[in-house]
XYZ file of C-alpha atoms in Angstrom:
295
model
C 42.778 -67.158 -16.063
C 43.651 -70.759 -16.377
C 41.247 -72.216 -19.143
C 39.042 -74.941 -18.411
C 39.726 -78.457 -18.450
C 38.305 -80.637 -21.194
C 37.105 -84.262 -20.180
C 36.792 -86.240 -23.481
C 38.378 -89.704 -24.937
C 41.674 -89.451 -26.721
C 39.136 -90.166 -29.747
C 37.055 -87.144 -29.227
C 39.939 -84.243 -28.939
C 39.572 -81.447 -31.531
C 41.818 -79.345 -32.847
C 44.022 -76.878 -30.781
C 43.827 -79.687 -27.635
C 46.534 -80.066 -25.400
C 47.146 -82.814 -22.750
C 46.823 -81.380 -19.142
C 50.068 -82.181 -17.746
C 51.533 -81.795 -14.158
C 54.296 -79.475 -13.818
C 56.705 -79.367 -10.915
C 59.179 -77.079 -10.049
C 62.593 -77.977 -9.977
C 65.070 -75.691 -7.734
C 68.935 -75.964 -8.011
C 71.667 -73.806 -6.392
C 75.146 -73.212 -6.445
C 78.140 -70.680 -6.588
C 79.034 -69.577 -9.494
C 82.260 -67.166 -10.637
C 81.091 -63.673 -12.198
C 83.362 -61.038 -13.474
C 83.050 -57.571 -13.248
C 84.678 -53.833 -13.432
C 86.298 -53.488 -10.591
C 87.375 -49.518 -9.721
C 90.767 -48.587 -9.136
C 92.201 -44.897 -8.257
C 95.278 -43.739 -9.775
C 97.795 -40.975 -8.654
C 99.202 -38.526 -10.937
C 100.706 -35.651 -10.094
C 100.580 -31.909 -11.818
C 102.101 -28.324 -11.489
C 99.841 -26.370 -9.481
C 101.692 -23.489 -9.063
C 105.582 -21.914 -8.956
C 107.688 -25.073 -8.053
C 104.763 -26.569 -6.710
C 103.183 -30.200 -7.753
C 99.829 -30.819 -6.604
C 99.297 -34.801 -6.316
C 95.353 -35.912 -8.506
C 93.600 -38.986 -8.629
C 91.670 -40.678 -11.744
C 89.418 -43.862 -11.800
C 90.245 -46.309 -13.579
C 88.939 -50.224 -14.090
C 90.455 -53.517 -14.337
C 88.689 -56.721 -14.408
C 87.703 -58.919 -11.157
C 86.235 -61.864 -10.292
C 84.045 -62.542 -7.433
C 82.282 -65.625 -6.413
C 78.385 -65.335 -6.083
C 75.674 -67.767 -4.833
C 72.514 -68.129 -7.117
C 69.438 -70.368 -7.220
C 67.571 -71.501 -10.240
C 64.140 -72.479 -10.530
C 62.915 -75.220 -13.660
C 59.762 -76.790 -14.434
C 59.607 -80.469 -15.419
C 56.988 -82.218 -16.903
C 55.269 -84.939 -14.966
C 53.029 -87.684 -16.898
C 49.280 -86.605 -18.275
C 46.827 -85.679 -15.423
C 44.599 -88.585 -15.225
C 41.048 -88.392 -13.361
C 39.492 -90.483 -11.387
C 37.360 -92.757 -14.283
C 40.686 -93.250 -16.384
C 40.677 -90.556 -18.741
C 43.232 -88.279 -18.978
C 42.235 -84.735 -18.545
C 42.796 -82.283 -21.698
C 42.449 -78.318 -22.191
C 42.848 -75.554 -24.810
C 46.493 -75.122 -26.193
C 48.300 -71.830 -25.035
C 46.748 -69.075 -27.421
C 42.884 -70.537 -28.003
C 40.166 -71.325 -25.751
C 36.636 -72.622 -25.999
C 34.173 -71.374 -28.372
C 31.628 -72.377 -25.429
C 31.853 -75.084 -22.551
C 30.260 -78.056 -24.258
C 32.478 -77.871 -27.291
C 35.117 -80.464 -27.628
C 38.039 -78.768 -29.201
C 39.306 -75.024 -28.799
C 38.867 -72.833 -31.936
C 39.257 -68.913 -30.707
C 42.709 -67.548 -30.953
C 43.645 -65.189 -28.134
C 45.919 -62.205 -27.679
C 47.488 -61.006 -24.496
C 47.165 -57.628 -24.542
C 43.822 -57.836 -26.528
C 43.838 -55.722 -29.801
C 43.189 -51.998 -29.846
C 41.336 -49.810 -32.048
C 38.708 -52.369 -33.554
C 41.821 -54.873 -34.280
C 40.076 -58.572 -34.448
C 42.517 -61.248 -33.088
C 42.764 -64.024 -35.792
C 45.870 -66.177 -34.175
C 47.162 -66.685 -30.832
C 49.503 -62.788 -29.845
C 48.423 -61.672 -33.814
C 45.832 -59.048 -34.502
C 43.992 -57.927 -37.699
C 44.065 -54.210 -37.870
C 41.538 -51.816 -39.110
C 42.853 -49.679 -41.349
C 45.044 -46.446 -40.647
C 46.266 -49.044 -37.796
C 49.249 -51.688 -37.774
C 51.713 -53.541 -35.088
C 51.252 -56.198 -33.630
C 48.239 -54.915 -31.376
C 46.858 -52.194 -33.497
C 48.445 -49.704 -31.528
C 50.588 -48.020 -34.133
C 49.258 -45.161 -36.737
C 49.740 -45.439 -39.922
C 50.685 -41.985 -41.750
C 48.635 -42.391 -44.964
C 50.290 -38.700 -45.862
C 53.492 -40.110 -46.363
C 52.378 -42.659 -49.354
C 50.385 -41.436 -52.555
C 47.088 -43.100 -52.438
C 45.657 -40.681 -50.129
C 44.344 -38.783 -53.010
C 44.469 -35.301 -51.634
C 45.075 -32.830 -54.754
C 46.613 -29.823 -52.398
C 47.573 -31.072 -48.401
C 47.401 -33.711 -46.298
C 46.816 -33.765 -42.487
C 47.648 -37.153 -40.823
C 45.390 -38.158 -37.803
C 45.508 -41.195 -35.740
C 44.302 -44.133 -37.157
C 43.000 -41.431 -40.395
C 43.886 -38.461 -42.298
C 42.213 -35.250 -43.589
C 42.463 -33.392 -47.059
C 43.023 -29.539 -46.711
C 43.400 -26.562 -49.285
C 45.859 -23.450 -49.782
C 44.367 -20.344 -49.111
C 42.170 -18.960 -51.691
C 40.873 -22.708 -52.239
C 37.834 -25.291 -50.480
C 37.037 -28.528 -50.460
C 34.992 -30.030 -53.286
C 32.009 -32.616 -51.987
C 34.559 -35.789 -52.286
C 36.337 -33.938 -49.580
C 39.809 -34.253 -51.650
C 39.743 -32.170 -54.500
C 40.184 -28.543 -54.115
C 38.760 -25.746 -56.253
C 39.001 -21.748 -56.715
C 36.654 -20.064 -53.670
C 37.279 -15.994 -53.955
C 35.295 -15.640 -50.833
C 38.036 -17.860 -48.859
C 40.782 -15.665 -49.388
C 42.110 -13.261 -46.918
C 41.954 -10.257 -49.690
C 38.331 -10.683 -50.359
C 37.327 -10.952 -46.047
C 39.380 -7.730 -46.108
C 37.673 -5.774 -48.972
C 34.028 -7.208 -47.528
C 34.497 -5.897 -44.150
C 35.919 -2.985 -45.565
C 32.571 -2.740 -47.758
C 30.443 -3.579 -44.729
C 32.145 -0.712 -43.131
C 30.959 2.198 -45.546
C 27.766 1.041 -46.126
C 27.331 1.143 -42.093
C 28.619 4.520 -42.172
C 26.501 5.666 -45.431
C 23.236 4.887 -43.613
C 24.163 6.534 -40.765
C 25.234 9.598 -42.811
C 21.636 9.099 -44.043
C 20.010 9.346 -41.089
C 21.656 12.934 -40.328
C 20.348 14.066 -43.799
C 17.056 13.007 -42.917
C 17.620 14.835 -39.077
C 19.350 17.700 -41.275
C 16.260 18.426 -43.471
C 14.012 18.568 -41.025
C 15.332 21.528 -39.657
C 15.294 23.276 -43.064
C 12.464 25.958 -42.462
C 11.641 27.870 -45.770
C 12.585 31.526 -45.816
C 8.648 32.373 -47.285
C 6.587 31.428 -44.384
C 9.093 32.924 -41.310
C 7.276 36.329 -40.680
C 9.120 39.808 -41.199
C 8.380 41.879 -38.113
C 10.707 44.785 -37.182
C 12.425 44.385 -33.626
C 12.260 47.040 -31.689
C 13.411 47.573 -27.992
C 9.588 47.611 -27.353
C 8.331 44.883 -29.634
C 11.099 42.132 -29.571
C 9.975 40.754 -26.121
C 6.265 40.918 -27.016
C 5.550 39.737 -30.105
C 5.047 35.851 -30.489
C 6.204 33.660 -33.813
C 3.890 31.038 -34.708
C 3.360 28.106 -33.008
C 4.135 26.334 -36.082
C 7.750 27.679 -36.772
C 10.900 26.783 -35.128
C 13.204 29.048 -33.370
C 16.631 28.885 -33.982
C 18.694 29.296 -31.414
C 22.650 28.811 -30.907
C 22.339 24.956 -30.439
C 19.964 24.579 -33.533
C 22.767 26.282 -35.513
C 25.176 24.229 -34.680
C 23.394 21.104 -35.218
C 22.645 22.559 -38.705
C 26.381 23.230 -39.274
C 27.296 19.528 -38.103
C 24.793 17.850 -40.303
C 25.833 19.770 -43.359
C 29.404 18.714 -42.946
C 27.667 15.023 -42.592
C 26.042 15.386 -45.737
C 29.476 16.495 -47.060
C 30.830 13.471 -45.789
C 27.742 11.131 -47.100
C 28.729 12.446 -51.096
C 32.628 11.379 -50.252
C 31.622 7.711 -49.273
C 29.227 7.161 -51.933
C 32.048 7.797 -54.133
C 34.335 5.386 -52.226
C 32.372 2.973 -52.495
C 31.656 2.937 -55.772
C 35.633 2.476 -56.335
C 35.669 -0.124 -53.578
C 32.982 -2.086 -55.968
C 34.886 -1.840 -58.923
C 37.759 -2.599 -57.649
C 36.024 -5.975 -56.098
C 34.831 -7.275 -59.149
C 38.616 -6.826 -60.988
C 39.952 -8.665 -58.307
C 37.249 -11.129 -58.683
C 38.169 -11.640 -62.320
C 41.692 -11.939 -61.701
C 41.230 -15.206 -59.100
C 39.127 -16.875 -61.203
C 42.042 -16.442 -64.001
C 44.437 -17.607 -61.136
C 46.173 -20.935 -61.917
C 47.112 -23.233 -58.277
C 50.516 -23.856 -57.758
C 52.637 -25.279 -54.821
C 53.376 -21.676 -53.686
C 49.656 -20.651 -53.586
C 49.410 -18.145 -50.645
């Protein structure tokens, strides 16, 4: 948009204030001589088979001339744009405009394209960047990773117009988010072992369960009645209501839950190692010095 003319004495122009002058365009045309590459085939001939020649062609170029019309187009500059009381019309120079439309002179720089990312334009076509931004519009990041003051102690992950600090494995961010220190619980080893862990105890209370289920069934050999079967008797005398009668599904039941509680004595003794064995390996992290091949 063309900026607004400024109507003011010669005395009263501020800074950045250019005369409005007339332009007009001024055409010319003519013929001019142009060179170019102009193609040529040559023949060449090759043996294509017994006592035959076989005739080939390849391009080559050799400079012509050729005559070609053209038309230019000029602008001159006419005398100062006068109005109609005598004063000669004014506006902002290319690259500033108005702070508002009462104010004699033009003071805000402009950029065409406007600046990017927060950039604040501080001269005509030249922006201020932000930081982790630079070019002439702002529009190029800036890789912090590749210069030292980034201050990451292990790895650094460039982002546009920022960066991140990361750890090695076995390591987490500190509150500053750019030191790293020792965390046992990041490493893979320790996830492993605790799931592992996780696992048994999940298995140990169900293993309880069937011990409870197990001893339930346990019916003391005191209290079960001795009464001789007989052919005559076995179908007519009654067992408490009390007792249980075991029948071929009982017994098996029984059998399963004692190999259970077999089972149950095996895992409390794994994990018991599986403890031990965590809190060595805990020990032996914390004595764990970082290096650059930390894994």
């Amino acid at each position: 948009m063309a900026p607004e003319l400024l109507r003011v004495n010669d005395a009263g122009v501020g800074e950045h204030v250019c005369r409005n002058s007339a332009y007009q365009d001024h055409v010319t045309s003519g013929i001019t001589i142009e060179t170019y590459c102009k193609p040529v085939f040559k023949p060449y001939t090759i043996r294509c088979g017994y006592n035959t020649r076989c005739t080939r062609y390849r391009t080559v170029y050799h400079l012509g001339y050729r005559k070609r019309y053209v038309t230019y187009t000029s602008q001159q500059t006419s005398q100062p744009a006068v109005d109609r009381n005598g004063e000669t019309r004014y506006k902002c120079c290319m690259g500033w405009k108005q702070a508002n439309g009462r104010s004699n002179h033009c003071s805000i720089p402009t950029c065409t394209p406007e600046c990017q990312n927060g950039g604040l334009c501080v001269s005509p076509d030249h922006c201020a960047c932000r930081r982790g931004w630079s070019g002439r519009l702002c529009a190029d990041d800036v890789n912090e990773c590749e210069h030292d003051y980034h201050g990451c102690s292990q790895i650094c992950k460039n982002t546009n117009g920022t960066y991140q600090c990361g750890c090695y494995e076995g390591f987490a961010l500190t509150a500053d988010t750019r030191t790293c220190q020792v965390c046992i619980s990041c490493s893979s080893e320790f996830q492993s072992l605790a799931a592992r862990v996780e696992l048994v105890e999940r298995e140990l209370g169900e293993m309880k369960k069937n011990q409870t289920l197990y001893n339930s069934f346990q019916i003391p050999a005191a209290v079960l009645p001795v009464v001789p079967v007989t052919s005559t008797t076995a179908a007519s005398v009654p067992l408490p209501s009390n007792h249980l009668v075991l029948n071929d599904q009982h017994i098996s039941q029984i059998e399963r839950i004692q190999s259970l509680s077999e089972q149950i004595s095996m895992l409390e003794e794994r994990l018991e190692g599986c403890t031990c064995r965590n809190q060595r390996n805990q020990r032996t992290q914390y004595r764990r010095q970082p290096n650059n091949g930390f894994r």
